[in-house]
Each structure stands twice: as C-alpha cells, then as structure tokens.
C-alpha cells in the first residue's frame, strides 16, 4: 500500500514519526523507531533557558545578571537536571545522524527573538535536516496584546529562517485569537510547516501542601478532535506542510489526521505507553484499513475528504456547533 507523503520538502514512505519527546534520547530506541518504519526522527527540545544560561555563563556574566534573573531562574530546572545540555544536544544530533537514513528533525523551544537563536545554525551544522520551533508561551501579562505575542513569534521565525537553510516547522498551541491568520503570516514569513499542536500541561494544586504541582498525563484519542478541526481549516490555505501532534493512538486516528490534511503524523503518548515498535502496528493497521476500504493509496484517502471542505468554514463551524447542541438527548 502506498502511504507516501511529502513533509517539509522530504519525500517520505509514510507520514508516521515519533513526536518531540525523550523517545529518541536512547540510541537503541532510535534504531527501534527506524526499524518500525519511522519516516523521520524528531528530537526533544533544547530550551531557550538552557542556551541563555550557557551563553551567560560563558560570558562570566551570570553574577552580573544574578539579581535580575535570580527569581526567574529559580523556577527553572538547574542545568544538570536537563536530559542533554546544549553541547550534548548537538552531539546527540550527530550520533543520530550517523545511525539513521531518515531525516532528523531537531527542536528548539523558546519565545524571544534573541541571541539563543544562534543555536539554530549550530543545529544545522550538527547535521539536522530540519528544525521544529516550539513557541510554547502562555500570555500572562495583562499589558501584552495578542498582536505583540504573534509579532514576537513571527520575528523569531524570521530570524531563524535568516540563520539556516534547512526547513523550519513551527509548533503552535491552539490558543490564538485567530489561528488561521497566524498560520497565514507564518507562511508569508517563510515557515515551511506548522505542527498542530503543542500540549499545555495544566498544573494542579496540592491543597494539603499548599503547592502548585506539575502534572503530565499522557494523551488519549479524544485530543485528536481539536487537531482534526484545525488541520481541516488550515489545509489548502497554507502553502507549508501540516503535521498532526496529539491524540494519535490507533491506525484509524492516523488515517483521520491525514484525511483532515496532515502531511505528517507525530506520535508520542502511544509510543511512551506501548514502546517504539507500536509505530509499526499503526502503519500496518493503516495499510489494512486502506485495503479493506479499497483505496489505492493514502493520498487517495486524503483527497476523498475534500468534498467536506466548506467554502465558508465560519458558517460551517457555527452551524455544526448549533446542530450539536440541538441534537443532545437526555
Ligand atoms: C514526556 C514528554 C516530553 C515531551 N517533550 C517535548 C519537547 O521536548 N518538545 C516538544 O515540542 N514537545 C514535547 N512533548 C510534546 C509532544 O511532542 C506532543 O506534542 C504531545 O505529547 C502530544 O502528542 P501525543 O498525544 O502523541 O502525546 C513532550 C511530551 C511528553 C509526553
């Protein structure tokens, strides 16, 4: 069965790949993922705070900045608590590149258009074939407008595009006032793709200890629906590639993501639960489903949903919303 796709300009035999996570920290797991048919290897993120910390310490300037940054820095993990420091991250790219034939996609995670972005160049020099830029940011300041949040993201992408030749995908959260407009502007700024979506981990409260506690619950298939909606809305309206990240746990989830418009389907929670080899089971399940439903290829299955693309998504969305509410039966 032909599952081929093109993502960020790379021709791939299938759309499945591990999403950014510790899944590829262990080189044996990288091999397992490639053996399971991963079309690319996406690495976990290197964070702006890690890089800035390292750059400042190289300048022997940490003490100078300590007062201003002391409180903010105290919220973050200490350098030794990260899985890989900035230098080790580059070395890990080189090691993975030596091991696999498929494209290696590194990930930078941060929010400010500043000096830490120099690392994009180093990541390219280390051999990464593409870069995911995760702009995880929660706008918590009442004075900050949504426009300025978006402008910063666009500026960040513009800087990275100026630094490197490899393709850039931007991993977004779903929480923008006008996501379609942001995606269009990212297109115009030169982003080669958009990854939908980042997950925002919701901290809980420990009422006994009076503490905020971080929680990390792995996803389930119900999270896919938000991705399907936005893949469908953006599909055909952005020039760049679309990747689905979130809620893909079964072959049918992956088929739905592609039918909605995804060129790449990233999987994390399902692989963390079931192991890297599960990627093969998803791929084989997709093939089986397509055969059973008499599709000649995955691309044909994707095209078969195009009649559902509304010329007026605004009205389509609102009508569906109202129908859903009216259809509720106690
Ligand atoms: C343990 C863990 C670590 C993750 N680390 C990163 C990361 O470094 N960078 C990133 O962009 N996303 C990271 N993610 C988010 C995943 O890439 C993915 O977007 C999210 O888990 C949704 O996909 P899923 O439903 O298949 O798990 C991480 C997720 C998990 C569970």
mmCIF file of C-alpha atoms and ligand atoms in Angstrom:
data_model
loop_
_atom_site.group_PDB
_atom_site.id
_atom_site.type_symbol
_atom_site.label_atom_id
_atom_site.label_comp_id
_atom_site.label_asym_id
_atom_site.label_seq_id
_atom_site.Cartn_x
_atom_site.Cartn_y
_atom_site.Cartn_z
ATOM 1 C CA UNK A 1 0.000 0.000 0.000
ATOM 2 C CA UNK A 2 1.297 3.428 -0.941
ATOM 3 C CA UNK A 3 1.411 5.575 2.232
ATOM 4 C CA UNK A 4 3.840 8.094 0.780
ATOM 5 C CA UNK A 5 3.729 11.761 1.652
ATOM 6 C CA UNK A 6 5.853 14.877 1.419
ATOM 7 C CA UNK A 7 6.635 16.754 4.626
ATOM 8 C CA UNK A 8 8.837 19.874 4.808
ATOM 9 C CA UNK A 9 10.020 19.014 1.309
ATOM 10 C CA UNK A 10 11.125 15.465 2.237
ATOM 11 C CA UNK A 11 9.587 12.596 0.331
ATOM 12 C CA UNK A 12 8.620 10.011 2.922
ATOM 13 C CA UNK A 13 7.394 6.452 2.604
ATOM 14 C CA UNK A 14 4.724 7.093 5.235
ATOM 15 C CA UNK A 15 3.601 10.001 7.454
ATOM 16 C CA UNK A 16 4.363 8.411 10.863
ATOM 17 C CA UNK A 17 7.133 9.654 13.122
ATOM 18 C CA UNK A 18 7.824 9.984 16.832
ATOM 19 C CA UNK A 19 6.977 13.493 18.065
ATOM 20 C CA UNK A 20 9.369 15.615 20.122
ATOM 21 C CA UNK A 21 9.947 13.740 23.391
ATOM 22 C CA UNK A 22 12.538 11.684 25.262
ATOM 23 C CA UNK A 23 11.649 8.791 22.910
ATOM 24 C CA UNK A 24 14.881 9.311 20.971
ATOM 25 C CA UNK A 25 17.225 10.041 23.887
ATOM 26 C CA UNK A 26 18.326 6.409 23.841
ATOM 27 C CA UNK A 27 20.077 5.399 20.632
ATOM 28 C CA UNK A 28 18.713 1.838 20.826
ATOM 29 C CA UNK A 29 15.220 3.306 20.788
ATOM 30 C CA UNK A 30 16.151 5.441 17.777
ATOM 31 C CA UNK A 31 17.099 2.233 15.967
ATOM 32 C CA UNK A 32 13.872 0.575 17.077
ATOM 33 C CA UNK A 33 11.878 3.518 15.770
ATOM 34 C CA UNK A 34 13.626 3.436 12.407
ATOM 35 C CA UNK A 35 13.108 -0.338 12.212
ATOM 36 C CA UNK A 36 9.424 0.229 12.999
ATOM 37 C CA UNK A 37 9.253 2.463 9.923
ATOM 38 C CA UNK A 38 9.540 5.968 11.396
ATOM 39 C CA UNK A 39 9.636 8.366 8.455
ATOM 40 C CA UNK A 40 11.703 10.867 10.449
ATOM 41 C CA UNK A 41 13.226 11.202 13.892
ATOM 42 C CA UNK A 42 12.016 14.223 15.854
ATOM 43 C CA UNK A 43 14.175 15.108 18.848
ATOM 44 C CA UNK A 44 13.067 16.585 22.145
ATOM 45 C CA UNK A 45 13.550 20.323 22.537
ATOM 46 C CA UNK A 46 16.557 22.296 23.500
ATOM 47 C CA UNK A 47 15.188 25.177 25.563
ATOM 48 C CA UNK A 48 15.909 28.878 25.275
ATOM 49 C CA UNK A 49 16.566 28.990 29.035
ATOM 50 C CA UNK A 50 19.246 26.282 28.762
ATOM 51 C CA UNK A 51 21.016 28.080 25.950
ATOM 52 C CA UNK A 52 20.767 31.524 27.531
ATOM 53 C CA UNK A 53 22.095 30.139 30.781
ATOM 54 C CA UNK A 54 25.039 28.598 28.998
ATOM 55 C CA UNK A 55 25.734 31.707 26.937
ATOM 56 C CA UNK A 56 25.676 33.886 30.052
ATOM 57 C CA UNK A 57 27.997 31.594 31.963
ATOM 58 C CA UNK A 58 30.410 31.604 29.017
ATOM 59 C CA UNK A 59 30.475 35.358 29.286
ATOM 60 C CA UNK A 60 31.110 35.087 33.044
ATOM 61 C CA UNK A 61 28.120 37.362 33.330
ATOM 62 C CA UNK A 62 25.808 35.249 35.406
ATOM 63 C CA UNK A 63 26.769 37.065 38.583
ATOM 64 C CA UNK A 64 26.137 40.415 36.955
ATOM 65 C CA UNK A 65 22.673 39.334 35.957
ATOM 66 C CA UNK A 66 22.021 37.311 39.039
ATOM 67 C CA UNK A 67 19.886 39.851 40.846
ATOM 68 C CA UNK A 68 17.624 40.485 37.889
ATOM 69 C CA UNK A 69 17.349 36.838 36.933
ATOM 70 C CA UNK A 70 17.687 35.112 40.276
ATOM 71 C CA UNK A 71 13.992 34.843 40.931
ATOM 72 C CA UNK A 72 13.066 33.878 37.376
ATOM 73 C CA UNK A 73 15.901 31.344 37.140
ATOM 74 C CA UNK A 74 14.846 29.718 40.393
ATOM 75 C CA UNK A 75 11.655 28.491 38.680
ATOM 76 C CA UNK A 76 13.593 26.555 36.060
ATOM 77 C CA UNK A 77 15.375 23.215 36.316
ATOM 78 C CA UNK A 78 19.096 23.582 37.093
ATOM 79 C CA UNK A 79 21.391 22.967 34.082
ATOM 80 C CA UNK A 80 22.358 19.499 35.346
ATOM 81 C CA UNK A 81 18.684 18.488 35.535
ATOM 82 C CA UNK A 82 18.122 18.685 31.772
ATOM 83 C CA UNK A 83 18.491 15.449 29.842
ATOM 84 C CA UNK A 84 21.051 16.943 27.491
ATOM 85 C CA UNK A 85 22.926 20.221 27.788
ATOM 86 C CA UNK A 86 23.298 22.386 24.671
ATOM 87 C CA UNK A 87 26.638 20.834 23.632
ATOM 88 C CA UNK A 88 25.393 17.304 24.331
ATOM 89 C CA UNK A 89 22.301 18.061 22.268
ATOM 90 C CA UNK A 90 24.438 18.874 19.235
ATOM 91 C CA UNK A 91 26.462 15.722 19.826
ATOM 92 C CA UNK A 92 23.234 13.703 20.044
ATOM 93 C CA UNK A 93 22.153 15.051 16.635
ATOM 94 C CA UNK A 94 25.482 13.886 15.177
ATOM 95 C CA UNK A 95 25.075 10.435 16.746
ATOM 96 C CA UNK A 96 21.511 10.033 15.455
ATOM 97 C CA UNK A 97 22.538 11.259 12.009
ATOM 98 C CA UNK A 98 25.278 8.628 11.848
ATOM 99 C CA UNK A 99 22.710 5.950 12.739
ATOM 100 C CA UNK A 100 19.649 6.578 10.621
ATOM 101 C CA UNK A 101 18.810 7.187 6.981
ATOM 102 C CA UNK A 102 15.586 9.114 7.595
ATOM 103 C CA UNK A 103 15.549 12.902 8.166
ATOM 104 C CA UNK A 104 16.417 14.080 11.664
ATOM 105 C CA UNK A 105 14.306 16.971 12.934
ATOM 106 C CA UNK A 106 15.779 18.857 15.895
ATOM 107 C CA UNK A 107 13.662 21.085 18.136
ATOM 108 C CA UNK A 108 14.270 24.477 19.655
ATOM 109 C CA UNK A 109 11.843 25.673 22.294
ATOM 110 C CA UNK A 110 11.586 29.306 23.288
ATOM 111 C CA UNK A 111 9.757 32.543 22.837
ATOM 112 C CA UNK A 112 12.066 35.506 22.364
ATOM 113 C CA UNK A 113 13.698 36.656 19.150
ATOM 114 C CA UNK A 114 17.142 36.876 20.785
ATOM 115 C CA UNK A 115 20.700 35.547 20.871
ATOM 116 C CA UNK A 116 19.807 31.974 21.813
ATOM 117 C CA UNK A 117 18.541 31.514 18.258
ATOM 118 C CA UNK A 118 22.203 31.319 17.144
ATOM 119 C CA UNK A 119 21.787 27.679 18.110
ATOM 120 C CA UNK A 120 19.677 27.115 15.002
ATOM 121 C CA UNK A 121 22.874 27.470 12.965
ATOM 122 C CA UNK A 122 24.782 25.067 15.236
ATOM 123 C CA UNK A 123 21.930 22.572 14.973
ATOM 124 C CA UNK A 124 22.093 22.796 11.193
ATOM 125 C CA UNK A 125 25.871 22.391 11.272
ATOM 126 C CA UNK A 126 25.498 19.329 13.517
ATOM 127 C CA UNK A 127 23.568 17.732 10.662
ATOM 128 C CA UNK A 128 19.882 18.164 11.469
ATOM 129 C CA UNK A 129 17.774 18.001 8.315
ATOM 130 C CA UNK A 130 15.021 20.250 9.667
ATOM 131 C CA UNK A 131 14.128 22.202 12.763
ATOM 132 C CA UNK A 132 10.944 22.358 14.766
ATOM 133 C CA UNK A 133 10.484 25.634 16.576
ATOM 134 C CA UNK A 134 8.238 25.232 19.591
ATOM 135 C CA UNK A 135 6.887 28.608 20.679
ATOM 136 C CA UNK A 136 5.308 27.436 23.938
ATOM 137 C CA UNK A 137 4.140 30.624 25.576
ATOM 138 C CA UNK A 138 1.286 31.485 27.863
ATOM 139 C CA UNK A 139 0.411 35.179 27.649
ATOM 140 C CA UNK A 140 0.053 36.033 31.322
ATOM 141 C CA UNK A 141 0.750 39.769 31.283
ATOM 142 C CA UNK A 142 -2.332 41.962 31.094
ATOM 143 C CA UNK A 143 -0.422 44.687 29.224
ATOM 144 C CA UNK A 144 0.624 42.373 26.421
ATOM 145 C CA UNK A 145 -1.610 42.327 23.363
ATOM 146 C CA UNK A 146 -2.241 39.252 21.260
ATOM 147 C CA UNK A 147 -0.695 41.104 18.342
ATOM 148 C CA UNK A 148 2.588 41.566 20.175
ATOM 149 C CA UNK A 149 2.676 37.865 21.133
ATOM 150 C CA UNK A 150 2.235 36.932 17.486
ATOM 151 C CA UNK A 151 4.691 39.542 16.267
ATOM 152 C CA UNK A 152 7.353 38.032 18.504
ATOM 153 C CA UNK A 153 6.693 34.570 17.124
ATOM 154 C CA UNK A 154 6.914 35.836 13.555
ATOM 155 C CA UNK A 155 10.121 37.710 14.335
ATOM 156 C CA UNK A 156 11.586 34.553 15.887
ATOM 157 C CA UNK A 157 10.775 32.580 12.747
ATOM 158 C CA UNK A 158 12.185 35.346 10.531
ATOM 159 C CA UNK A 159 15.482 35.300 12.457
ATOM 160 C CA UNK A 160 15.786 31.521 12.306
ATOM 161 C CA UNK A 161 14.976 31.500 8.589
ATOM 162 C CA UNK A 162 17.792 34.030 8.139
ATOM 163 C CA UNK A 163 20.197 31.768 10.067
ATOM 164 C CA UNK A 164 19.637 28.426 8.371
ATOM 165 C CA UNK A 165 18.804 26.797 5.069
ATOM 166 C CA UNK A 166 17.091 23.716 6.493
ATOM 167 C CA UNK A 167 13.269 23.744 6.616
ATOM 168 C CA UNK A 168 11.542 25.117 9.721
ATOM 169 C CA UNK A 169 8.277 23.846 11.168
ATOM 170 C CA UNK A 170 6.571 25.919 13.857
ATOM 171 C CA UNK A 171 4.839 24.022 16.653
ATOM 172 C CA UNK A 172 1.889 26.066 17.838
ATOM 173 C CA UNK A 173 -0.603 25.912 20.642
ATOM 174 C CA UNK A 174 -4.308 26.071 19.805
ATOM 175 C CA UNK A 175 -4.762 29.212 21.912
ATOM 176 C CA UNK A 176 -4.674 32.100 19.478
ATOM 177 C CA UNK A 177 -7.498 34.541 18.736
ATOM 178 C CA UNK A 178 -7.070 33.957 15.012
ATOM 179 C CA UNK A 179 -5.017 30.869 14.374
ATOM 180 C CA UNK A 180 -5.783 30.870 10.634
ATOM 181 C CA UNK A 181 -4.375 34.382 10.337
ATOM 182 C CA UNK A 182 -1.247 33.478 12.312
ATOM 183 C CA UNK A 183 -0.708 30.411 10.121
ATOM 184 C CA UNK A 184 -1.001 32.600 7.019
ATOM 185 C CA UNK A 185 1.519 35.072 8.416
ATOM 186 C CA UNK A 186 3.888 32.226 9.297
ATOM 187 C CA UNK A 187 3.588 31.078 5.697
ATOM 188 C CA UNK A 188 4.462 34.548 4.482
ATOM 189 C CA UNK A 189 7.421 34.728 6.885
ATOM 190 C CA UNK A 190 8.810 31.574 5.304
ATOM 191 C CA UNK A 191 7.870 28.834 7.782
ATOM 192 C CA UNK A 192 7.949 25.550 5.902
ATOM 193 C CA UNK A 193 5.346 23.892 8.068
ATOM 194 C CA UNK A 194 3.123 24.071 11.099
ATOM 195 C CA UNK A 195 2.806 21.409 13.796
ATOM 196 C CA UNK A 196 -0.627 21.219 15.433
ATOM 197 C CA UNK A 197 -0.485 21.299 18.441
ATOM 198 C CA UNK A 198 1.622 21.833 21.468
ATOM 199 C CA UNK A 199 0.023 20.485 24.629
ATOM 200 C CA UNK A 200 -0.222 22.827 27.572
ATOM 201 C CA UNK A 201 0.289 20.874 30.743
ATOM 202 C CA UNK A 202 -2.144 22.058 33.376
ATOM 203 C CA UNK A 203 -0.627 22.248 36.836
ATOM 204 C CA UNK A 204 -2.780 21.052 39.716
ATOM 205 C CA UNK A 205 -2.986 22.292 43.304
ATOM 206 C CA UNK A 206 -1.947 20.235 46.309
ATOM 207 C CA UNK A 207 -4.344 21.604 48.937
ATOM 208 C CA UNK A 208 -2.544 19.884 51.817
ATOM 209 C CA UNK A 209 0.930 21.185 50.983
ATOM 210 C CA UNK A 210 -0.454 24.441 49.526
ATOM 211 C CA UNK A 211 1.671 23.924 46.422
ATOM 212 C CA UNK A 212 1.271 24.073 42.679
ATOM 213 C CA UNK A 213 2.115 20.627 41.330
ATOM 214 C CA UNK A 214 3.111 19.962 37.730
ATOM 215 C CA UNK A 215 1.143 17.122 36.148
ATOM 216 C CA UNK A 216 1.889 15.208 32.996
ATOM 217 C CA UNK A 217 -0.886 12.985 31.790
ATOM 218 C CA UNK A 218 -0.366 11.207 28.531
ATOM 219 C CA UNK A 219 -2.999 11.892 25.894
ATOM 220 C CA UNK A 220 -5.803 9.715 24.569
ATOM 221 C CA UNK A 221 -7.632 9.746 21.234
ATOM 222 C CA UNK A 222 -10.121 12.393 22.391
ATOM 223 C CA UNK A 223 -7.359 15.005 21.967
ATOM 224 C CA UNK A 224 -7.227 14.273 18.273
ATOM 225 C CA UNK A 225 -10.509 16.085 17.549
ATOM 226 C CA UNK A 226 -9.077 19.556 18.149
ATOM 227 C CA UNK A 227 -6.248 18.714 15.726
ATOM 228 C CA UNK A 228 -8.648 17.379 13.092
ATOM 229 C CA UNK A 229 -10.643 20.603 13.179
ATOM 230 C CA UNK A 230 -7.619 22.830 12.655
ATOM 231 C CA UNK A 231 -5.905 20.587 10.137
ATOM 232 C CA UNK A 232 -9.096 20.725 8.091
ATOM 233 C CA UNK A 233 -9.413 24.505 8.443
ATOM 234 C CA UNK A 234 -5.784 25.199 7.511
ATOM 235 C CA UNK A 235 -5.425 22.507 4.873
ATOM 236 C CA UNK A 236 -5.323 24.054 1.420
ATOM 237 C CA UNK A 237 -4.956 27.544 2.920
ATOM 238 C CA UNK A 238 -1.321 27.376 3.960
ATOM 239 C CA UNK A 239 1.492 26.743 1.500
ATOM 240 C CA UNK A 240 3.609 24.882 4.030
ATOM 241 C CA UNK A 241 3.279 21.353 5.380
ATOM 242 C CA UNK A 242 0.941 20.377 8.193
ATOM 243 C CA UNK A 243 1.830 17.938 10.947
ATOM 244 C CA UNK A 244 -0.561 16.488 13.480
ATOM 245 C CA UNK A 245 0.739 16.176 17.030
ATOM 246 C CA UNK A 246 -1.613 14.982 19.725
ATOM 247 C CA UNK A 247 -4.069 12.190 20.305
ATOM 248 C CA UNK A 248 -2.905 9.674 17.691
ATOM 249 C CA UNK A 249 -3.193 6.267 19.361
ATOM 250 C CA UNK A 250 -4.541 3.950 16.666
ATOM 251 C CA UNK A 251 -4.288 3.343 12.911
ATOM 252 C CA UNK A 252 -7.686 4.983 12.457
ATOM 253 C CA UNK A 253 -6.546 8.085 14.376
ATOM 254 C CA UNK A 254 -3.626 8.386 11.948
ATOM 255 C CA UNK A 255 -5.913 7.922 8.916
ATOM 256 C CA UNK A 256 -8.232 10.641 10.240
ATOM 257 C CA UNK A 257 -5.307 13.034 10.735
ATOM 258 C CA UNK A 258 -4.219 12.511 7.120
ATOM 259 C CA UNK A 259 -7.782 12.786 5.807
ATOM 260 C CA UNK A 260 -8.108 16.108 7.655
ATOM 261 C CA UNK A 261 -4.996 17.376 5.880
ATOM 262 C CA UNK A 262 -1.869 16.236 7.763
ATOM 263 C CA UNK A 263 1.274 15.511 5.763
ATOM 264 C CA UNK A 264 2.987 14.095 8.836
ATOM 265 C CA UNK A 265 1.559 12.334 11.867
ATOM 266 C CA UNK A 266 3.560 12.534 15.067
ATOM 267 C CA UNK A 267 3.038 10.064 17.888
ATOM 268 C CA UNK A 268 4.307 10.384 21.465
ATOM 269 C CA UNK A 269 1.956 9.177 24.220
ATOM 270 C CA UNK A 270 1.052 5.945 22.421
ATOM 271 C CA UNK A 271 4.751 5.107 21.930
ATOM 272 C CA UNK A 272 5.638 6.017 25.508
ATOM 273 C CA UNK A 273 2.878 3.645 26.678
ATOM 274 C CA UNK A 274 3.454 0.803 24.217
ATOM 275 C CA UNK A 275 7.057 1.140 23.121
ATOM 276 C CA UNK A 276 8.699 2.278 19.848
ATOM 277 C CA UNK A 277 7.640 -0.891 17.984
ATOM 278 C CA UNK A 278 3.998 0.228 18.187
ATOM 279 C CA UNK A 279 4.672 2.615 15.308
ATOM 280 C CA UNK A 280 4.830 -0.433 13.032
ATOM 281 C CA UNK A 281 1.455 -1.649 14.297
ATOM 282 C CA UNK A 282 -0.070 1.756 13.494
ATOM 283 C CA UNK A 283 1.410 1.684 9.986
ATOM 284 C CA UNK A 284 0.259 -1.865 9.290
ATOM 285 C CA UNK A 285 -3.201 -1.049 10.649
ATOM 286 C CA UNK A 286 -3.408 1.924 8.284
ATOM 287 C CA UNK A 287 -2.445 -0.281 5.338
ATOM 288 C CA UNK A 288 -5.023 -2.868 6.278
ATOM 289 C CA UNK A 289 -7.788 -0.274 6.655
ATOM 290 C CA UNK A 290 -6.981 1.277 3.273
ATOM 291 C CA UNK A 291 -7.020 -2.147 1.579
ATOM 292 C CA UNK A 292 -10.318 -3.061 3.222
ATOM 293 C CA UNK A 293 -11.831 0.217 2.065
ATOM 294 C CA UNK A 294 -10.438 -0.191 -1.454
ATOM 295 C CA UNK A 295 -8.221 2.855 -1.516
ATOM 296 C CA UNK A 296 -5.214 2.688 -3.811
ATOM 297 C CA UNK A 297 -3.146 4.970 -1.605
ATOM 298 C CA UNK A 298 -3.196 7.154 1.485
ATOM 299 C CA UNK A 299 -3.166 10.206 -0.790
ATOM 300 C CA UNK A 300 -6.376 8.974 -2.389
ATOM 301 C CA UNK A 301 -7.994 8.619 1.042
ATOM 302 C CA UNK A 302 -6.914 12.178 1.837
ATOM 303 C CA UNK A 303 -8.381 13.510 -1.414
ATOM 304 C CA UNK A 304 -11.650 11.672 -0.752
ATOM 305 C CA UNK A 305 -12.430 14.038 2.149
ATOM 306 C CA UNK A 306 -12.003 17.188 0.081
ATOM 307 C CA UNK A 307 -15.751 17.440 -0.668
ATOM 308 C CA UNK A 308 -16.205 18.222 3.037
ATOM 309 C CA UNK A 309 -14.051 21.347 2.741
ATOM 310 C CA UNK A 310 -16.521 24.190 3.075
ATOM 311 C CA UNK A 311 -16.079 27.434 1.133
ATOM 312 C CA UNK A 312 -17.432 29.113 4.263
ATOM 313 C CA UNK A 313 -15.783 27.433 7.254
ATOM 314 C CA UNK A 314 -17.087 30.131 9.564
ATOM 315 C CA UNK A 315 -20.737 29.292 8.897
ATOM 316 C CA UNK A 316 -19.931 25.557 8.758
ATOM 317 C CA UNK A 317 -18.363 25.685 12.226
ATOM 318 C CA UNK A 318 -21.191 27.670 13.766
ATOM 319 C CA UNK A 319 -23.874 25.529 12.149
ATOM 320 C CA UNK A 320 -22.201 22.363 13.426
ATOM 321 C CA UNK A 321 -21.955 23.857 16.888
ATOM 322 C CA UNK A 322 -25.658 24.629 16.954
ATOM 323 C CA UNK A 323 -26.665 21.273 15.470
ATOM 324 C CA UNK A 324 -24.553 19.506 18.109
ATOM 325 C CA UNK A 325 -26.275 21.353 20.950
ATOM 326 C CA UNK A 326 -29.746 20.845 19.442
ATOM 327 C CA UNK A 327 -29.049 17.159 18.912
ATOM 328 C CA UNK A 328 -28.428 16.426 22.606
ATOM 329 C CA UNK A 329 -30.914 13.938 24.002
ATOM 330 C CA UNK A 330 -31.171 13.336 27.733
HETATM 331 C C1 LIG B 1 7.403 13.217 28.258
HETATM 332 C C2 LIG B 1 7.128 14.192 27.139
HETATM 333 C C3 LIG B 1 8.137 15.043 26.725
HETATM 334 C C4 LIG B 1 7.881 15.954 25.698
HETATM 335 N N1 LIG B 1 8.889 16.794 25.294
HETATM 336 C C5 LIG B 1 8.654 17.678 24.290
HETATM 337 C C6 LIG B 1 9.680 18.537 23.824
HETATM 338 O O1 LIG B 1 10.821 18.493 24.291
HETATM 339 N N2 LIG B 1 9.379 19.402 22.836
HETATM 340 C C7 LIG B 1 8.144 19.476 22.263
HETATM 341 O O2 LIG B 1 7.933 20.269 21.336
HETATM 342 N N3 LIG B 1 7.143 18.661 22.675
HETATM 343 C C8 LIG B 1 7.369 17.779 23.671
HETATM 344 N N4 LIG B 1 6.367 16.964 24.088
HETATM 345 C C9 LIG B 1 5.034 17.074 23.454
HETATM 346 C C10 LIG B 1 4.885 16.037 22.355
HETATM 347 O O3 LIG B 1 5.804 16.253 21.299
HETATM 348 C C11 LIG B 1 3.467 16.046 21.753
HETATM 349 O O4 LIG B 1 3.217 17.312 21.156
HETATM 350 C C12 LIG B 1 2.375 15.782 22.774
HETATM 351 O O5 LIG B 1 2.743 14.745 23.681
HETATM 352 C C13 LIG B 1 1.087 15.398 22.086
HETATM 353 O O6 LIG B 1 1.246 14.209 21.345
HETATM 354 P P1 LIG B 1 0.689 12.791 21.881
HETATM 355 O O7 LIG B 1 -0.767 12.939 22.095
HETATM 356 O O8 LIG B 1 1.033 11.807 20.786
HETATM 357 O O9 LIG B 1 1.418 12.510 23.157
HETATM 358 C C14 LIG B 1 6.597 16.028 25.088
HETATM 359 C C15 LIG B 1 5.604 15.139 25.524
HETATM 360 C C16 LIG B 1 5.854 14.226 26.534
HETATM 361 C C17 LIG B 1 4.747 13.296 26.957
#
